[in-house]
Coordinates of C-alpha atoms in Angstrom, one line a residue:
Chain A
X1171 CA 91.1 85.4 95.8
X1172 CA 93.1 88.6 96.0
X1173 CA 95.4 89.3 98.9
X1174 CA 94.6 92.3 101.1
X1175 CA 97.2 94.7 99.6
X1176 CA 95.7 98.1 99.1
X1177 CA 93.2 98.1 101.9
X1178 CA 91.6 101.5 102.5
X1179 CA 89.2 100.4 105.2
X1180 CA 89.6 101.4 108.8
X1181 CA 87.5 99.7 111.5
X1182 CA 85.7 102.1 113.7
X1183 CA 83.5 99.8 115.8
X1184 CA 82.7 96.1 116.3
X1185 CA 79.1 95.4 115.3
X1186 CA 78.9 91.7 115.4
X1187 CA 80.9 88.7 116.6
X1188 CA 80.6 85.1 116.9
X1189 CA 82.3 81.8 116.5
X1190 CA 82.9 82.4 112.8
X1191 CA 84.7 85.8 113.0
X1192 CA 83.9 89.4 113.6
X1193 CA 81.9 92.1 111.8
X1194 CA 83.1 95.7 111.9
X1195 CA 81.6 99.0 110.9
X1196 CA 84.6 100.6 109.0
X1197 CA 85.3 103.7 107.0
X1198 CA 86.5 103.6 103.4
X1199 CA 89.2 106.3 103.8
X1200 CA 89.2 107.1 100.1
X1201 CA 85.4 107.8 99.7
X1202 CA 84.8 108.6 103.4
X1203 CA 81.8 106.2 103.3
X1204 CA 81.1 103.6 105.9
X1205 CA 81.4 99.9 105.0
X1206 CA 80.8 96.6 106.8
X1207 CA 83.8 94.4 107.1
X1208 CA 83.2 90.7 107.7
X1209 CA 86.1 88.7 108.7
X1210 CA 85.8 84.9 108.5
X1211 CA 88.5 82.6 109.8
X1212 CA 88.9 79.6 107.5
X1213 CA 90.9 76.5 108.0
X1214 CA 93.4 75.8 105.2
X1215 CA 95.4 72.8 104.1
X1216 CA 98.3 72.4 101.6
X1217 CA 95.9 73.2 98.8
X1218 CA 95.0 76.5 100.3
X1219 CA 91.4 77.6 101.0
X1220 CA 88.7 74.9 101.0
X1221 CA 86.8 74.5 97.8
X1222 CA 83.5 75.2 99.5
X1223 CA 84.7 78.6 100.6
X1224 CA 86.1 79.5 97.2
X1225 CA 82.8 78.4 95.6
X1226 CA 80.6 80.5 98.0
X1227 CA 82.7 83.6 97.5
X1228 CA 82.5 83.1 93.7
X1229 CA 78.8 82.8 94.0
X1230 CA 78.5 86.1 96.0
X1231 CA 80.7 87.8 93.4
X1232 CA 78.5 86.5 90.6
X1233 CA 75.3 87.8 92.4
X1234 CA 77.0 91.2 92.6
X1235 CA 77.0 91.5 88.8
X1236 CA 73.2 91.8 88.8
X1237 CA 73.3 94.9 91.0
X1238 CA 70.0 94.0 92.6
X1239 CA 68.5 97.0 94.4
X1240 CA 67.3 95.0 97.4
X1241 CA 70.6 93.3 98.5
X1242 CA 73.7 95.1 99.8
X1243 CA 76.6 95.5 97.5
X1244 CA 79.7 93.3 97.9
X1245 CA 82.5 95.8 97.3
X1246 CA 85.6 93.7 97.9
X1247 CA 86.9 90.3 99.0
X1248 CA 90.4 89.4 100.0
X1249 CA 92.4 86.9 101.9
X1250 CA 95.1 87.2 104.5
X1251 CA 97.0 84.1 105.5
X1252 CA 97.4 83.9 109.3
X1253 CA 99.3 80.7 109.6
X1254 CA 99.7 77.4 107.7
X1255 CA 96.3 76.3 109.0
X1256 CA 94.3 79.4 108.9
X1257 CA 93.4 82.2 106.5
X1258 CA 91.3 85.3 107.3
X1259 CA 88.9 86.0 104.5
X1260 CA 87.5 89.6 104.6
X1261 CA 84.3 90.5 102.8
X1262 CA 83.6 94.2 102.4
X1263 CA 80.0 95.1 102.1
X1264 CA 78.0 98.3 101.6
X1265 CA 76.9 99.6 105.0
X1266 CA 73.4 101.0 105.4
X1267 CA 73.0 103.1 108.6
X1268 CA 69.6 101.9 109.6
X1269 CA 68.0 98.4 110.1
X1270 CA 64.4 97.4 110.2
X1271 CA 64.5 96.9 114.0
X1272 CA 65.4 100.6 114.5
X1273 CA 63.0 101.6 111.7
X1274 CA 60.1 99.9 113.5
X1275 CA 61.1 101.2 116.9
X1276 CA 61.2 104.8 115.6
X1277 CA 57.8 104.7 113.9
X1278 CA 55.5 106.8 116.0
X1279 CA 52.2 105.3 117.3
X1280 CA 50.2 103.6 115.9
X1281 CA 53.1 102.3 113.8
X1282 CA 53.7 102.0 110.0
X1283 CA 50.9 102.6 107.6
X1284 CA 49.6 99.6 105.7
X1285 CA 50.9 101.0 102.5
X1286 CA 54.4 101.4 104.0
X1287 CA 54.3 97.8 105.2
X1288 CA 53.2 96.6 101.8
X1289 CA 56.1 98.5 100.1
X1290 CA 58.7 97.1 102.6
X1291 CA 57.3 93.6 102.1
X1292 CA 57.4 93.9 98.3
X1293 CA 61.1 95.0 98.4
X1294 CA 62.0 92.3 100.9
X1295 CA 60.4 89.6 98.8
X1296 CA 62.1 91.0 95.6
X1297 CA 65.5 90.7 97.3
X1298 CA 64.6 87.1 98.5
X1299 CA 63.3 86.0 95.1
X1300 CA 66.5 87.2 93.6
X1301 CA 68.7 85.3 96.1
X1302 CA 66.5 82.1 95.9
X1303 CA 66.6 82.2 92.1
X1304 CA 70.4 82.0 92.4
X1305 CA 70.2 79.1 94.9
X1306 CA 71.3 81.3 97.8
X1307 CA 69.4 81.0 101.0
X1308 CA 69.7 83.5 103.8
X1309 CA 69.0 81.2 106.7
X1310 CA 69.2 83.9 109.4
X1311 CA 66.7 86.6 108.2
X1312 CA 65.7 89.0 111.1
X1313 CA 65.0 92.7 111.5
X1314 CA 68.7 93.4 112.3
X1315 CA 69.9 92.3 108.9
X1316 CA 67.1 93.9 106.8
X1317 CA 68.5 97.3 106.2
X1318 CA 66.4 100.4 105.2
X1319 CA 68.0 103.5 103.6
X1320 CA 66.9 107.0 104.5
X1321 CA 64.9 106.9 101.2
X1322 CA 63.0 103.8 102.3
X1323 CA 64.9 101.3 100.1
X1324 CA 65.2 97.8 101.6
X1325 CA 68.5 96.0 101.3
X1326 CA 69.1 92.5 102.6
X1327 CA 72.5 91.9 104.4
X1328 CA 74.3 88.8 105.8
X1329 CA 73.0 86.5 103.0
X1330 CA 75.1 83.6 101.6
X1331 CA 77.4 83.6 104.6
X1332 CA 75.8 80.6 106.3
X1333 CA 77.8 78.1 104.3
X1334 CA 81.1 80.0 104.7
X1335 CA 80.5 80.2 108.4
X1336 CA 79.0 76.8 108.9
X1337 CA 82.1 74.7 109.6
X1338 CA 83.0 77.1 112.5
X1339 CA 79.4 77.4 113.7
X1340 CA 79.4 73.7 114.5
X1341 CA 82.5 74.1 116.7
X1342 CA 81.4 76.9 119.1
X1343 CA 77.9 77.4 120.4
X1344 CA 76.7 80.9 119.3
X1345 CA 73.8 82.7 120.8
X1346 CA 71.4 83.3 117.9
X1347 CA 67.8 84.4 118.1
X1348 CA 65.2 81.6 117.7
X1349 CA 62.3 83.9 117.0
X1350 CA 62.5 83.9 113.2
X1351 CA 63.4 80.2 112.9
X1352 CA 61.1 77.9 111.1
X1353 CA 59.8 74.6 112.5
X1354 CA 62.0 72.4 110.2
X1355 CA 65.2 74.1 111.6
X1356 CA 63.9 73.9 115.2
X1357 CA 63.2 70.2 114.6
X1358 CA 66.6 69.7 112.9
X1359 CA 65.0 68.3 109.8
X1360 CA 66.2 69.1 106.3
X1361 CA 65.7 72.6 105.1
X1362 CA 66.1 74.8 102.0
X1363 CA 65.0 78.2 100.8
X1364 CA 61.5 78.0 102.4
X1365 CA 63.3 78.8 105.8
X1366 CA 63.5 82.4 104.6
X1367 CA 59.8 82.6 103.8
X1368 CA 59.0 81.6 107.4
X1369 CA 61.2 84.3 108.8
X1370 CA 59.7 86.8 106.4
X1371 CA 56.2 85.8 107.7
X1372 CA 57.4 86.5 111.3
X1373 CA 58.7 89.8 110.2
X1374 CA 55.6 90.7 108.2
X1375 CA 53.5 90.2 111.4
X1376 CA 56.1 92.2 113.4
X1377 CA 55.7 95.2 111.1
X1378 CA 52.1 95.5 112.3
X1379 CA 52.6 94.4 115.9
X1380 CA 55.9 96.3 116.4
X1381 CA 56.9 93.4 118.6
X1382 CA 58.0 89.9 117.6
X1383 CA 55.3 87.3 116.9
X1384 CA 57.0 84.2 118.5
X1385 CA 59.4 84.9 121.4
X1386 CA 60.6 81.5 122.4
X1387 CA 63.3 81.0 125.0
X1388 CA 64.4 77.5 123.8
X1389 CA 63.8 75.4 120.7
X1390 CA 61.0 73.5 122.4
X1391 CA 59.4 76.7 123.7
X1392 CA 59.7 78.3 120.3
X1393 CA 57.9 75.4 118.7
X1394 CA 55.2 75.6 121.4
X1395 CA 54.6 79.3 120.8
X1396 CA 54.4 78.6 117.0
X1397 CA 51.8 75.8 117.5
X1398 CA 49.7 78.1 119.8
X1399 CA 49.1 80.2 116.7
X1400 CA 49.1 77.8 113.7
X1401 CA 47.9 74.8 115.6
X1402 CA 49.6 71.5 116.2
X1403 CA 50.3 70.0 112.8
X1404 CA 48.7 66.7 111.8
X1405 CA 50.7 63.5 112.5
X1406 CA 51.3 63.0 108.7
X1407 CA 52.8 66.4 108.4
X1408 CA 55.4 65.8 111.1
X1409 CA 58.8 65.2 109.5
X1410 CA 60.2 61.7 109.7
X1411 CA 63.5 61.0 111.3
X1412 CA 63.5 63.8 113.8
X1413 CA 64.2 63.3 117.5
X1414 CA 61.5 65.6 118.8
X1415 CA 58.2 63.8 119.0
X1416 CA 54.9 65.5 118.2
X1417 CA 53.5 64.0 121.4
X1418 CA 55.6 66.5 123.4
X1419 CA 53.1 69.2 122.4
X1420 CA 49.5 69.8 123.5
X1421 CA 47.0 69.2 120.7
X1422 CA 46.1 72.9 120.2
X1423 CA 43.9 74.2 117.4
X1424 CA 44.9 77.0 115.0
X1425 CA 43.7 80.4 116.1
X1426 CA 42.7 83.2 113.7
X1427 CA 45.9 85.1 112.8
X1428 CA 43.9 88.3 113.3
X1429 CA 43.9 87.5 117.0
X1430 CA 47.7 88.2 116.9
X1431 CA 47.9 90.7 114.1
X1432 CA 44.6 92.6 114.3
X1433 CA 45.6 95.5 112.0
X1434 CA 46.3 93.2 109.0
X1435 CA 43.8 93.3 106.0
X1436 CA 42.1 90.2 104.6
X1437 CA 44.6 89.5 101.8
X1438 CA 47.5 90.3 104.0
X1439 CA 46.3 87.7 106.5
X1440 CA 45.9 85.1 103.7
X1441 CA 49.5 85.8 102.5
X1442 CA 50.8 85.6 106.1
X1443 CA 49.3 82.2 106.7
X1444 CA 50.8 80.9 103.4
X1445 CA 54.2 82.0 104.8
X1446 CA 53.6 80.6 108.2
X1447 CA 52.8 77.1 106.8
X1448 CA 54.3 74.3 108.8
X1449 CA 55.2 72.1 105.8
X1450 CA 58.1 73.8 103.9
X1451 CA 57.0 72.2 100.7
X1452 CA 53.5 73.8 101.0
X1453 CA 54.8 77.2 102.1
X1454 CA 54.5 79.9 99.4
X1455 CA 57.7 80.9 97.5
X1456 CA 59.1 84.4 97.3
X1457 CA 58.1 84.7 93.6
X1458 CA 54.5 83.5 94.2
X1459 CA 54.2 85.7 97.2
X1460 CA 55.0 88.7 95.0
X1461 CA 52.1 87.6 92.7
X1462 CA 49.7 87.4 95.7
X1463 CA 46.5 89.4 95.7
X1464 CA 47.8 91.3 98.7
X1465 CA 50.1 93.1 96.4
X1466 CA 47.5 93.5 93.6
X1467 CA 44.8 95.3 95.5
X1468 CA 46.3 98.8 95.6
X1469 CA 43.7 100.4 97.8
X1470 CA 45.0 103.9 98.3
X1471 CA 48.7 103.1 97.9
X1472 CA 49.1 104.9 94.5
X1473 CA 47.8 108.2 95.8
X1474 CA 51.1 109.1 97.6
X1475 CA 53.1 108.6 94.4
X1476 CA 50.9 110.8 92.3
X1477 CA 51.1 113.7 94.6
Chain B
X708 CA 90.3 87.6 122.0
X709 CA 90.6 91.3 122.7
X710 CA 89.2 92.6 126.0
X711 CA 86.1 94.7 125.5
X712 CA 86.0 97.8 127.6
X713 CA 82.9 99.8 128.6
X714 CA 83.9 102.2 125.8
X715 CA 83.9 99.4 123.3
X716 CA 80.5 98.2 124.5
X717 CA 79.1 101.8 124.3
X718 CA 80.3 102.3 120.7
X719 CA 79.1 98.9 119.7
X720 CA 75.6 99.6 121.1
X721 CA 75.6 103.0 119.4
X722 CA 76.6 101.5 116.1
X723 CA 73.9 98.8 116.4
X724 CA 71.3 101.4 117.2
X725 CA 70.6 99.8 120.5
X726 CA 69.2 102.7 122.6
X727 CA 68.5 100.6 125.8
X728 CA 72.1 99.4 125.9
X729 CA 73.5 102.8 125.3
X730 CA 71.5 104.2 128.2
X731 CA 72.4 101.4 130.6
X732 CA 76.1 101.7 129.7
X733 CA 76.0 105.4 130.3
X734 CA 74.4 104.8 133.7
X735 CA 77.1 102.2 134.5
X736 CA 79.7 104.9 133.9
X737 CA 80.8 104.6 130.3
X738 CA 82.3 107.9 129.3
X739 CA 80.2 109.5 126.6
X740 CA 83.2 111.0 124.9
X741 CA 85.6 108.2 125.6
X742 CA 87.2 106.4 122.6
X743 CA 87.0 102.7 121.8
X744 CA 90.0 100.6 120.8
X745 CA 89.8 102.1 117.3
X746 CA 90.1 105.6 118.7
X747 CA 86.5 106.6 118.0
X748 CA 83.7 107.9 120.2
X749 CA 80.1 106.6 120.3
X750 CA 78.7 109.6 118.4
X751 CA 81.3 109.0 115.6
X752 CA 80.1 105.5 115.0
X753 CA 76.4 105.6 115.9
X754 CA 73.8 104.2 113.6
X755 CA 72.8 107.3 111.6
X756 CA 69.2 106.1 111.3
X757 CA 68.8 106.0 115.0
X758 CA 68.0 109.4 116.5
X759 CA 67.0 107.8 119.8
X760 CA 70.6 106.7 120.2
X761 CA 71.9 110.2 119.2
X762 CA 69.5 111.9 121.6
X763 CA 70.7 109.7 124.5
X764 CA 74.4 110.4 123.7
X765 CA 73.9 114.1 123.2
X766 CA 71.8 114.5 126.4
X767 CA 74.8 113.0 128.2
X768 CA 77.1 115.6 126.7
X769 CA 78.5 113.9 123.7
X770 CA 80.6 116.2 121.5
X771 CA 79.0 116.2 118.0
X772 CA 82.0 118.0 116.5
X773 CA 84.6 115.3 116.9
X774 CA 86.1 114.5 113.4
X775 CA 87.4 111.2 112.2
X776 CA 91.2 111.0 112.8
X777 CA 91.8 109.8 109.2
X778 CA 89.3 111.6 107.1
X779 CA 88.2 114.5 109.2
X780 CA 84.6 113.4 108.6
X781 CA 82.2 114.6 111.4
X782 CA 78.9 113.0 112.4
X783 CA 77.1 115.8 110.5
X784 CA 79.0 114.8 107.3
X785 CA 77.9 111.2 107.8
X786 CA 74.2 112.1 108.6
X787 CA 74.1 114.4 105.5
X788 CA 75.7 111.8 103.2
X789 CA 73.3 109.1 104.3
X790 CA 70.3 111.4 104.1
X791 CA 68.8 111.0 107.6
X792 CA 67.2 114.4 108.0
X793 CA 66.1 113.8 111.6
X794 CA 69.7 113.1 112.6
X795 CA 70.9 116.2 110.7
X796 CA 68.5 118.4 112.6
X797 CA 69.3 116.8 115.9
X798 CA 73.1 117.3 115.4
X799 CA 72.7 120.9 114.3
X800 CA 70.4 121.6 117.4
X801 CA 73.3 120.2 119.5
X802 CA 75.7 122.7 117.9
X803 CA 77.3 120.5 115.3
X804 CA 79.2 122.8 112.9
X805 CA 77.7 122.8 109.4
X806 CA 80.9 124.5 108.1
X807 CA 83.2 121.7 109.1
X808 CA 85.3 120.4 106.2
X809 CA 86.6 116.9 105.7
X810 CA 90.1 116.0 104.4
X811 CA 88.7 116.5 100.8
X812 CA 87.5 120.0 101.8
X813 CA 83.8 118.9 101.6
X814 CA 81.0 120.4 103.7
X815 CA 78.2 118.3 105.0
X816 CA 75.8 120.0 102.5
X817 CA 78.2 119.0 99.7
X818 CA 77.8 115.3 100.7
X819 CA 74.0 115.6 100.9
X820 CA 73.9 117.2 97.4
X821 CA 76.3 114.5 95.9
X822 CA 73.9 111.8 97.2
X823 CA 70.7 113.5 96.2
X824 CA 69.3 114.2 99.6
X825 CA 67.2 117.3 98.7
X826 CA 65.5 117.7 102.1
X827 CA 68.9 117.7 103.9
X828 CA 70.3 120.1 101.4
X829 CA 67.4 122.5 101.9
X830 CA 67.7 122.3 105.7
X831 CA 71.5 122.9 105.7
X832 CA 71.1 125.8 103.3
X833 CA 68.8 127.6 105.7
X834 CA 71.7 127.8 108.2
X835 CA 73.9 130.0 106.1

């Protein structure tokens, strides 16, 4: 990993912080453009940076070669030794000056058109399918890290950092939102790429509702809110070896998703339910979601493009 | 850990596009043209896609013509380069100078053109 020698980036504001390090909005003084600087503090030993960090950074750099339109560019990575025990790793990402949260808040009533939602969802799933096909999971997908350019292009940010951060995350409790978190993570069971599909389902619903679908205040409350919609899963679906018992929750039945997302069309509702499936192994994948009938039936969506 | 001041909080909220926080910090006495620990004001770092944040800051008297101390980039340069036409219009309505030049002698309209933002180019050209 290169040392931070010529470093033309000047921080202008702090935009994120936590146990793992700090995120800054910064300006590239050569091009004048904004970038996002992510500093991660990493423990080092006599062999230098841990193998896991070097591997994750190498993976992010490899992804960069594909130049995927729906993920942010990684422009630079460098390391600054702070002491014998600690090195600061700085990742320089493209900065997009709008996130999905702002985009949804700005949309005048009655909200985004169904075609606009379909387009956003297609791009979001393309970005995810790309990450997942490279064995990268996002793990913390939410409207704040789904970026939307002024031209309506979706770009995922903050992916692939989970593993770089994780050793520090365990040390300090960080306040992170529970609202997009899937049941297997809330239950502290094993998890993999389906976590991102759950989050995508929550965000899909939010695009119609313009407010989050499940706003839990604790892990248990979050699970309760999820079951009020999808119903309490069957005993045999409950993961084994988790401390939280199914008996803690009332035996509620699934309610029609259209009670919560009334504006969604029939195929959209079907896709949403395949994303909000309790069992991660039965949950739809990003690639299969892109093949879903929801994206095939074009309704009126081609009309705008031919104008 | 560095102490966060009201000014730091205001610029952070503006950069994150958090209108409710921007408004509450201004009510609590954050100076709208005060600089954060990086020497930047809220309008200089605000999320360009968030006109509600811009509107809150400008209504409280934010100066839209403050240039970046390193690159002389103004908020109108940033709005034009990123292509947010609502933000461009809002800044111009608040007397942002379309003839401001950055340290490479570029006008906001030059950056809009370089980045293919036709609607922004068209609007800025009507101001000549």
